[in-house]
Amino acid sequence: MNVLESFNLQTWTGPFDAAGRARAIAALESGHVLFFPALAFTVRPEERALLTPELSSGRAKNISLDPSGRLKHQSGGADQNALLQAMMQRFAGAAVALVSGLFPSYAAGLERARTSYRPAEIAGRSYSPVHDDTRLHVDAFPTRPMRGRRIMRLFSNIHPGDLPRVWNVGEPFADMAGTMLPKVRTPPAIQSWINFLTHPANGLRSPYDNLMLGLHDTAKLDTDYQRATTKTEIKFPPGSTWLCYTDQVMHAALSGQFVLEQTFHLGIEAMAEPQRAPIRVLEKMTGRTLA
Ligand code: SIN
Ligand code: FE
């Protein structure tokens, strides 16, 4: 399978032509990675000082900025934090402009979620298997119930030298789910309530969230699957940008340092083809309503 769909854009703000927009939405929803080799996020000279792994607090992999402007897991001083916050806000603005310009039909359902900065080299870090993003997975998070909504992520490699972000992209979602679903053990319903009581603001987990987390964990823990499944290695060079539905595209980040990432959530009613959403694919496979 051809996993990348490339676009020759050099600016974050549209208008983008209708043919390009049509190609973008079709590729995105069918599980491709949209690749913008010449779309760079420019780090200003004074921001170069932010290109160090020392900046993250070590408690989390990434520094995050929530849409209200609050920075988390950073360890710099006040001046450095202000610089970091401004750079991340500028990136978020660019990401919103690009996604709104490319997918105007998403406007009603699109929500800007967190922005993250990932200053640590990926290769050589050690994590428990379920937290190890060098293993192929679809994104699903224990504390962030989606109830069928989509997770779309946009990344820019801002490495100051020539180090690419290296990913593996795996098989199509439906193929993965066909293999993995029979092996997934979903948690008892009581677990959803426990999570709700500890993170009430996020709402209740649905059967969809349990299945997606089950697919995430089961795939990561299955070393035979990880070894044997078809995968394509992709190198995203510094100065490039890419975008995909990470709840659909099987992905693994193998190596690289310094990327900025913007997460979006989307209600599936806004999709051109909602039947391609993981929730619809899983509902068809299980014969159940999942949210
Ligand atoms: C991931 O979403 O699994 C990691 C992607 C990255 O940091 O390149
Ligand atoms: Fe991921």
mmCIF file of C-alpha atoms and ligand atoms in Angstrom:
data_model
loop_
_atom_site.group_PDB
_atom_site.id
_atom_site.type_symbol
_atom_site.label_atom_id
_atom_site.label_comp_id
_atom_site.label_asym_id
_atom_site.label_seq_id
_atom_site.Cartn_x
_atom_site.Cartn_y
_atom_site.Cartn_z
ATOM 1 C CA MET A 1 0.000 0.000 0.000
ATOM 2 C CA ASN A 2 1.124 3.517 -0.749
ATOM 3 C CA VAL A 3 0.957 5.030 2.744
ATOM 4 C CA LEU A 4 1.913 8.625 1.941
ATOM 5 C CA GLU A 5 -0.053 11.198 -0.005
ATOM 6 C CA SER A 6 2.220 14.150 -0.769
ATOM 7 C CA PHE A 7 1.306 17.803 -1.172
ATOM 8 C CA ASN A 8 3.488 20.523 -2.529
ATOM 9 C CA LEU A 9 2.310 23.251 -0.119
ATOM 10 C CA GLN A 10 4.676 25.895 1.147
ATOM 11 C CA THR A 11 2.298 28.025 3.174
ATOM 12 C CA TRP A 12 0.145 27.195 6.187
ATOM 13 C CA THR A 13 -2.692 29.448 5.163
ATOM 14 C CA GLY A 14 -4.971 28.865 2.205
ATOM 15 C CA PRO A 15 -6.933 29.260 0.155
ATOM 16 C CA PHE A 16 -6.082 25.810 -1.176
ATOM 17 C CA ASP A 17 -7.437 24.732 -4.545
ATOM 18 C CA ALA A 18 -10.492 22.490 -4.730
ATOM 19 C CA ALA A 19 -8.675 19.600 -6.394
ATOM 20 C CA GLY A 20 -6.023 19.578 -3.648
ATOM 21 C CA ARG A 21 -8.680 19.714 -0.931
ATOM 22 C CA ALA A 22 -10.596 16.816 -2.467
ATOM 23 C CA ARG A 23 -7.433 14.724 -2.727
ATOM 24 C CA ALA A 24 -6.537 15.609 0.894
ATOM 25 C CA ILE A 25 -9.827 14.603 2.497
ATOM 26 C CA ALA A 26 -10.105 11.380 0.509
ATOM 27 C CA ALA A 27 -6.560 10.346 1.446
ATOM 28 C CA LEU A 28 -6.941 11.362 5.093
ATOM 29 C CA GLU A 29 -10.199 9.495 5.655
ATOM 30 C CA SER A 30 -8.990 6.382 3.884
ATOM 31 C CA GLY A 31 -6.056 6.086 6.283
ATOM 32 C CA HIS A 32 -3.139 7.655 4.464
ATOM 33 C CA VAL A 33 -0.557 9.967 5.969
ATOM 34 C CA LEU A 34 -0.696 13.402 4.325
ATOM 35 C CA PHE A 35 2.881 14.523 3.757
ATOM 36 C CA PHE A 36 3.998 18.115 3.180
ATOM 37 C CA PRO A 37 7.726 17.857 2.405
ATOM 38 C CA ALA A 38 8.194 21.609 1.886
ATOM 39 C CA LEU A 39 5.953 22.911 4.648
ATOM 40 C CA ALA A 40 8.326 23.971 7.406
ATOM 41 C CA PHE A 41 7.473 25.443 10.770
ATOM 42 C CA THR A 42 10.060 28.167 11.244
ATOM 43 C CA VAL A 43 11.875 28.276 14.557
ATOM 44 C CA ARG A 44 13.009 31.857 15.222
ATOM 45 C CA PRO A 45 16.671 32.518 16.093
ATOM 46 C CA GLU A 46 15.833 33.328 19.737
ATOM 47 C CA GLU A 47 13.861 30.055 19.962
ATOM 48 C CA ARG A 48 16.877 27.938 19.052
ATOM 49 C CA ALA A 49 17.655 27.774 22.791
ATOM 50 C CA LEU A 50 14.480 25.705 23.191
ATOM 51 C CA LEU A 51 15.948 22.858 21.146
ATOM 52 C CA THR A 52 17.190 20.875 24.123
ATOM 53 C CA PRO A 53 15.806 17.804 25.872
ATOM 54 C CA GLU A 54 16.563 19.476 29.230
ATOM 55 C CA LEU A 55 13.366 21.461 28.809
ATOM 56 C CA SER A 56 11.021 18.605 29.623
ATOM 57 C CA SER A 57 10.439 17.808 33.278
ATOM 58 C CA GLY A 58 11.191 14.119 32.800
ATOM 59 C CA ARG A 59 7.865 13.082 34.320
ATOM 60 C CA ALA A 60 6.249 12.923 30.876
ATOM 61 C CA LYS A 61 7.549 12.261 27.378
ATOM 62 C CA ASN A 62 6.261 15.546 26.057
ATOM 63 C CA ILE A 63 5.656 19.125 27.021
ATOM 64 C CA SER A 64 2.048 20.039 26.418
ATOM 65 C CA LEU A 65 0.072 23.190 25.967
ATOM 66 C CA ASP A 66 -3.658 22.948 26.454
ATOM 67 C CA PRO A 67 -5.994 25.153 24.411
ATOM 68 C CA SER A 68 -6.463 27.469 27.390
ATOM 69 C CA GLY A 69 -2.725 28.278 27.184
ATOM 70 C CA ARG A 70 -1.508 26.242 30.173
ATOM 71 C CA LEU A 71 1.904 24.617 29.795
ATOM 72 C CA LYS A 72 2.579 21.214 31.417
ATOM 73 C CA HIS A 73 5.674 19.091 32.090
ATOM 74 C CA GLN A 74 8.184 21.827 31.273
ATOM 75 C CA SER A 75 11.144 22.545 33.508
ATOM 76 C CA GLY A 76 12.571 25.833 32.256
ATOM 77 C CA GLY A 77 12.648 29.196 34.017
ATOM 78 C CA ALA A 78 10.007 31.901 33.531
ATOM 79 C CA ASP A 79 11.659 33.494 30.477
ATOM 80 C CA GLN A 80 12.215 30.183 28.768
ATOM 81 C CA ASN A 81 8.640 29.098 29.495
ATOM 82 C CA ALA A 82 7.272 32.289 27.969
ATOM 83 C CA LEU A 83 9.362 31.697 24.843
ATOM 84 C CA LEU A 84 8.229 28.074 24.676
ATOM 85 C CA GLN A 85 4.587 28.971 25.178
ATOM 86 C CA ALA A 86 4.760 31.557 22.405
ATOM 87 C CA MET A 87 6.424 29.118 19.986
ATOM 88 C CA MET A 88 3.830 26.428 20.730
ATOM 89 C CA GLN A 89 0.965 28.921 20.352
ATOM 90 C CA ARG A 90 2.353 30.021 16.994
ATOM 91 C CA PHE A 91 2.583 26.381 15.907
ATOM 92 C CA ALA A 92 -0.989 25.741 17.072
ATOM 93 C CA GLY A 93 -2.165 28.733 15.044
ATOM 94 C CA ALA A 94 -0.375 27.455 11.940
ATOM 95 C CA ALA A 95 -1.814 23.964 12.417
ATOM 96 C CA VAL A 96 -5.350 25.310 12.838
ATOM 97 C CA ALA A 97 -4.963 27.454 9.709
ATOM 98 C CA LEU A 98 -3.755 24.502 7.638
ATOM 99 C CA VAL A 99 -6.401 22.047 8.828
ATOM 100 C CA SER A 100 -9.237 24.593 8.516
ATOM 101 C CA GLY A 101 -8.057 25.580 5.048
ATOM 102 C CA LEU A 102 -7.677 21.999 3.808
ATOM 103 C CA PHE A 103 -10.880 20.648 5.360
ATOM 104 C CA PRO A 104 -13.461 23.455 5.409
ATOM 105 C CA SER A 105 -16.247 20.872 5.667
ATOM 106 C CA TYR A 106 -14.884 19.808 9.086
ATOM 107 C CA ALA A 107 -15.485 23.258 10.611
ATOM 108 C CA ALA A 108 -18.609 22.378 12.589
ATOM 109 C CA GLY A 109 -17.119 19.260 14.185
ATOM 110 C CA LEU A 110 -13.470 20.208 14.627
ATOM 111 C CA GLU A 111 -11.995 20.872 18.060
ATOM 112 C CA ARG A 112 -8.429 21.973 18.743
ATOM 113 C CA ALA A 113 -7.053 19.783 21.520
ATOM 114 C CA ARG A 114 -3.536 19.737 22.979
ATOM 115 C CA THR A 115 -0.328 20.956 21.407
ATOM 116 C CA SER A 116 2.835 19.067 22.288
ATOM 117 C CA TYR A 117 6.566 19.575 21.993
ATOM 118 C CA ARG A 118 8.685 16.418 21.916
ATOM 119 C CA PRO A 119 12.305 17.360 22.611
ATOM 120 C CA ALA A 120 13.676 13.937 23.582
ATOM 121 C CA GLU A 121 15.372 11.490 21.210
ATOM 122 C CA ILE A 122 13.024 8.520 20.806
ATOM 123 C CA ALA A 123 15.555 5.794 20.050
ATOM 124 C CA GLY A 124 17.004 4.190 23.142
ATOM 125 C CA ARG A 125 14.362 5.333 25.605
ATOM 126 C CA SER A 126 12.886 2.534 27.646
ATOM 127 C CA TYR A 127 9.226 2.271 28.455
ATOM 128 C CA SER A 128 6.887 -0.499 29.505
ATOM 129 C CA PRO A 129 5.463 -2.248 26.413
ATOM 130 C CA VAL A 130 2.066 -0.497 26.494
ATOM 131 C CA HIS A 131 3.744 2.917 26.735
ATOM 132 C CA ASP A 132 6.314 2.073 24.073
ATOM 133 C CA ASP A 133 5.422 4.080 20.960
ATOM 134 C CA THR A 134 8.156 2.357 18.940
ATOM 135 C CA ARG A 135 5.623 -0.497 18.674
ATOM 136 C CA LEU A 136 2.847 -0.214 16.095
ATOM 137 C CA HIS A 137 -0.441 1.019 17.546
ATOM 138 C CA VAL A 138 -3.512 3.140 17.031
ATOM 139 C CA ASP A 139 -3.891 5.991 19.525
ATOM 140 C CA ALA A 140 -6.263 5.434 22.445
ATOM 141 C CA PHE A 141 -5.861 6.856 25.946
ATOM 142 C CA PRO A 142 -7.167 5.533 29.267
ATOM 143 C CA THR A 143 -8.089 8.980 30.596
ATOM 144 C CA ARG A 144 -9.440 10.526 27.385
ATOM 145 C CA PRO A 145 -12.677 8.840 26.301
ATOM 146 C CA MET A 146 -13.566 9.699 22.688
ATOM 147 C CA ARG A 147 -16.954 7.931 22.426
ATOM 148 C CA GLY A 148 -16.421 7.553 18.676
ATOM 149 C CA ARG A 149 -14.879 10.943 17.956
ATOM 150 C CA ARG A 150 -11.713 11.020 15.867
ATOM 151 C CA ILE A 151 -8.115 11.796 16.825
ATOM 152 C CA MET A 152 -6.224 13.658 14.098
ATOM 153 C CA ARG A 153 -2.607 14.742 14.619
ATOM 154 C CA LEU A 154 -0.330 17.070 12.742
ATOM 155 C CA PHE A 155 3.454 16.903 13.211
ATOM 156 C CA SER A 156 6.364 19.123 12.150
ATOM 157 C CA ASN A 157 9.983 18.076 12.404
ATOM 158 C CA ILE A 158 11.926 21.095 13.731
ATOM 159 C CA HIS A 159 15.288 19.370 14.203
ATOM 160 C CA PRO A 160 18.020 21.999 13.577
ATOM 161 C CA GLY A 161 20.283 19.507 11.779
ATOM 162 C CA ASP A 162 19.350 16.726 9.404
ATOM 163 C CA LEU A 163 17.799 14.133 11.717
ATOM 164 C CA PRO A 164 14.560 12.712 10.299
ATOM 165 C CA ARG A 165 11.606 11.510 12.377
ATOM 166 C CA VAL A 166 11.402 7.837 11.464
ATOM 167 C CA TRP A 167 8.050 6.065 11.589
ATOM 168 C CA ASN A 168 6.755 2.683 10.689
ATOM 169 C CA VAL A 169 3.255 2.602 9.253
ATOM 170 C CA GLY A 170 1.401 -0.698 9.496
ATOM 171 C CA GLU A 171 -1.541 -2.393 7.843
ATOM 172 C CA PRO A 172 -4.990 -0.807 7.264
ATOM 173 C CA PHE A 173 -7.204 -0.429 10.355
ATOM 174 C CA ALA A 174 -9.792 -3.031 9.335
ATOM 175 C CA ASP A 175 -7.092 -5.649 8.689
ATOM 176 C CA MET A 176 -5.493 -4.987 12.076
ATOM 177 C CA ALA A 177 -8.860 -5.066 13.842
ATOM 178 C CA GLY A 178 -9.807 -8.312 12.101
ATOM 179 C CA THR A 179 -6.694 -9.974 13.520
ATOM 180 C CA MET A 180 -6.676 -8.319 16.940
ATOM 181 C CA LEU A 181 -10.345 -8.098 17.956
ATOM 182 C CA PRO A 182 -10.702 -11.770 18.897
ATOM 183 C CA LYS A 183 -7.704 -11.368 21.236
ATOM 184 C CA VAL A 184 -8.923 -8.198 22.962
ATOM 185 C CA ARG A 185 -10.044 -8.553 26.556
ATOM 186 C CA THR A 186 -12.180 -5.532 27.418
ATOM 187 C CA PRO A 187 -12.291 -4.410 31.038
ATOM 188 C CA PRO A 188 -15.406 -5.034 33.155
ATOM 189 C CA ALA A 189 -17.995 -2.215 33.038
ATOM 190 C CA ILE A 190 -17.094 -1.196 36.594
ATOM 191 C CA GLN A 191 -13.727 0.066 35.277
ATOM 192 C CA SER A 192 -15.502 2.766 33.250
ATOM 193 C CA TRP A 193 -17.109 4.019 36.454
ATOM 194 C CA ILE A 194 -13.841 3.979 38.361
ATOM 195 C CA ASN A 195 -12.232 6.048 35.593
ATOM 196 C CA PHE A 196 -15.221 8.371 35.591
ATOM 197 C CA LEU A 197 -14.928 8.927 39.337
ATOM 198 C CA THR A 198 -11.201 9.682 39.084
ATOM 199 C CA HIS A 199 -11.458 11.860 35.922
ATOM 200 C CA PRO A 200 -15.072 13.125 35.948
ATOM 201 C CA ALA A 201 -14.369 16.065 33.639
ATOM 202 C CA ASN A 202 -13.523 13.694 30.778
ATOM 203 C CA GLY A 203 -16.866 11.906 30.909
ATOM 204 C CA LEU A 204 -17.699 8.235 30.838
ATOM 205 C CA ARG A 205 -15.812 5.696 28.752
ATOM 206 C CA SER A 206 -17.895 3.974 26.107
ATOM 207 C CA PRO A 207 -17.556 0.402 24.804
ATOM 208 C CA TYR A 208 -15.754 2.022 21.849
ATOM 209 C CA ASP A 209 -13.076 3.460 24.160
ATOM 210 C CA ASN A 210 -12.578 0.098 25.825
ATOM 211 C CA LEU A 211 -12.234 -1.675 22.480
ATOM 212 C CA MET A 212 -9.808 0.918 21.105
ATOM 213 C CA LEU A 213 -7.640 0.769 24.208
ATOM 214 C CA GLY A 214 -7.826 -2.998 23.973
ATOM 215 C CA LEU A 215 -6.592 -2.865 20.354
ATOM 216 C CA HIS A 216 -3.811 -0.444 21.346
ATOM 217 C CA ASP A 217 -2.579 -2.630 24.213
ATOM 218 C CA THR A 218 -3.095 -6.005 22.517
ATOM 219 C CA ALA A 219 -1.176 -4.958 19.393
ATOM 220 C CA LYS A 220 1.708 -3.484 21.391
ATOM 221 C CA LEU A 221 1.987 -6.574 23.600
ATOM 222 C CA ASP A 222 1.881 -9.040 20.693
ATOM 223 C CA THR A 223 5.548 -9.373 19.747
ATOM 224 C CA ASP A 224 4.792 -11.879 16.980
ATOM 225 C CA TYR A 225 2.349 -9.428 15.417
ATOM 226 C CA GLN A 226 4.848 -6.576 15.747
ATOM 227 C CA ARG A 227 7.508 -8.613 13.980
ATOM 228 C CA ALA A 228 5.427 -10.220 11.262
ATOM 229 C CA THR A 229 2.923 -7.529 10.242
ATOM 230 C CA THR A 230 3.550 -5.573 7.039
ATOM 231 C CA LYS A 231 5.114 -2.191 7.679
ATOM 232 C CA THR A 232 6.538 0.680 5.712
ATOM 233 C CA GLU A 233 9.342 2.806 7.099
ATOM 234 C CA ILE A 234 9.044 6.529 6.467
ATOM 235 C CA LYS A 235 11.588 9.257 7.148
ATOM 236 C CA PHE A 236 10.144 12.714 7.756
ATOM 237 C CA PRO A 237 13.020 15.185 7.314
ATOM 238 C CA PRO A 238 13.502 18.425 9.228
ATOM 239 C CA GLY A 239 11.406 21.150 7.628
ATOM 240 C CA SER A 240 8.575 18.778 6.765
ATOM 241 C CA THR A 241 5.065 18.365 8.139
ATOM 242 C CA TRP A 242 2.654 15.416 8.162
ATOM 243 C CA LEU A 243 -0.883 14.717 9.264
ATOM 244 C CA CYS A 244 -3.055 11.657 9.814
ATOM 245 C CA TYR A 245 -5.830 10.079 11.836
ATOM 246 C CA THR A 246 -3.730 8.383 14.516
ATOM 247 C CA ASP A 247 -6.781 6.445 15.777
ATOM 248 C CA GLN A 248 -6.842 4.726 12.364
ATOM 249 C CA VAL A 249 -3.293 4.617 10.991
ATOM 250 C CA MET A 250 -1.137 1.946 12.647
ATOM 251 C CA HIS A 251 2.026 3.880 13.489
ATOM 252 C CA ALA A 252 5.239 3.590 15.469
ATOM 253 C CA ALA A 253 7.830 6.320 16.056
ATOM 254 C CA LEU A 254 11.259 4.700 15.856
ATOM 255 C CA SER A 255 13.698 7.585 16.156
ATOM 256 C CA GLY A 256 14.099 11.324 15.864
ATOM 257 C CA GLN A 257 14.162 14.379 18.070
ATOM 258 C CA PHE A 258 12.360 17.740 18.215
ATOM 259 C CA VAL A 259 8.876 17.648 16.774
ATOM 260 C CA LEU A 260 5.882 19.823 17.406
ATOM 261 C CA GLU A 261 2.475 18.168 17.310
ATOM 262 C CA GLN A 262 -1.091 19.454 17.287
ATOM 263 C CA THR A 263 -4.026 17.200 18.147
ATOM 264 C CA PHE A 264 -7.535 17.740 16.791
ATOM 265 C CA HIS A 265 -10.736 15.924 17.673
ATOM 266 C CA LEU A 266 -13.566 15.560 15.206
ATOM 267 C CA GLY A 267 -17.136 14.336 15.526
ATOM 268 C CA ILE A 268 -17.710 11.726 12.833
ATOM 269 C CA GLU A 269 -20.834 13.471 11.456
ATOM 270 C CA ALA A 270 -18.424 16.026 9.966
ATOM 271 C CA MET A 271 -16.521 13.398 7.976
ATOM 272 C CA ALA A 272 -17.075 13.075 4.242
ATOM 273 C CA GLU A 273 -17.351 9.313 4.772
ATOM 274 C CA PRO A 274 -18.298 8.577 8.404
ATOM 275 C CA GLN A 275 -18.468 4.857 7.642
ATOM 276 C CA ARG A 276 -14.646 4.923 7.479
ATOM 277 C CA ALA A 277 -14.394 5.973 11.151
ATOM 278 C CA PRO A 278 -12.973 3.283 13.471
ATOM 279 C CA ILE A 279 -16.218 3.251 15.477
ATOM 280 C CA ARG A 280 -18.246 2.395 12.376
ATOM 281 C CA VAL A 281 -15.738 -0.263 11.266
ATOM 282 C CA LEU A 282 -15.774 -1.845 14.737
ATOM 283 C CA GLU A 283 -19.581 -1.667 14.983
ATOM 284 C CA LYS A 284 -19.844 -3.531 11.709
ATOM 285 C CA MET A 285 -17.395 -6.181 12.879
ATOM 286 C CA THR A 286 -18.953 -6.699 16.320
ATOM 287 C CA GLY A 287 -22.614 -6.129 15.424
ATOM 288 C CA ARG A 288 -22.904 -3.849 18.467
ATOM 289 C CA THR A 289 -23.555 -0.162 19.046
ATOM 290 C CA LEU A 290 -20.361 1.102 20.639
ATOM 291 C CA ALA A 291 -21.185 4.634 21.832
HETATM 292 C C1 SIN B 1 3.041 8.427 18.472
HETATM 293 O O1 SIN B 1 2.002 9.069 18.303
HETATM 294 O O2 SIN B 1 2.954 7.246 18.693
HETATM 295 C C2 SIN B 1 4.399 9.110 18.441
HETATM 296 C C3 SIN B 1 4.564 9.932 17.233
HETATM 297 C C4 SIN B 1 5.816 10.796 17.274
HETATM 298 O O3 SIN B 1 6.136 11.343 18.330
HETATM 299 O O4 SIN B 1 6.472 10.925 16.224
HETATM 300 FE FE FE B 2 0.682 7.152 18.751
#
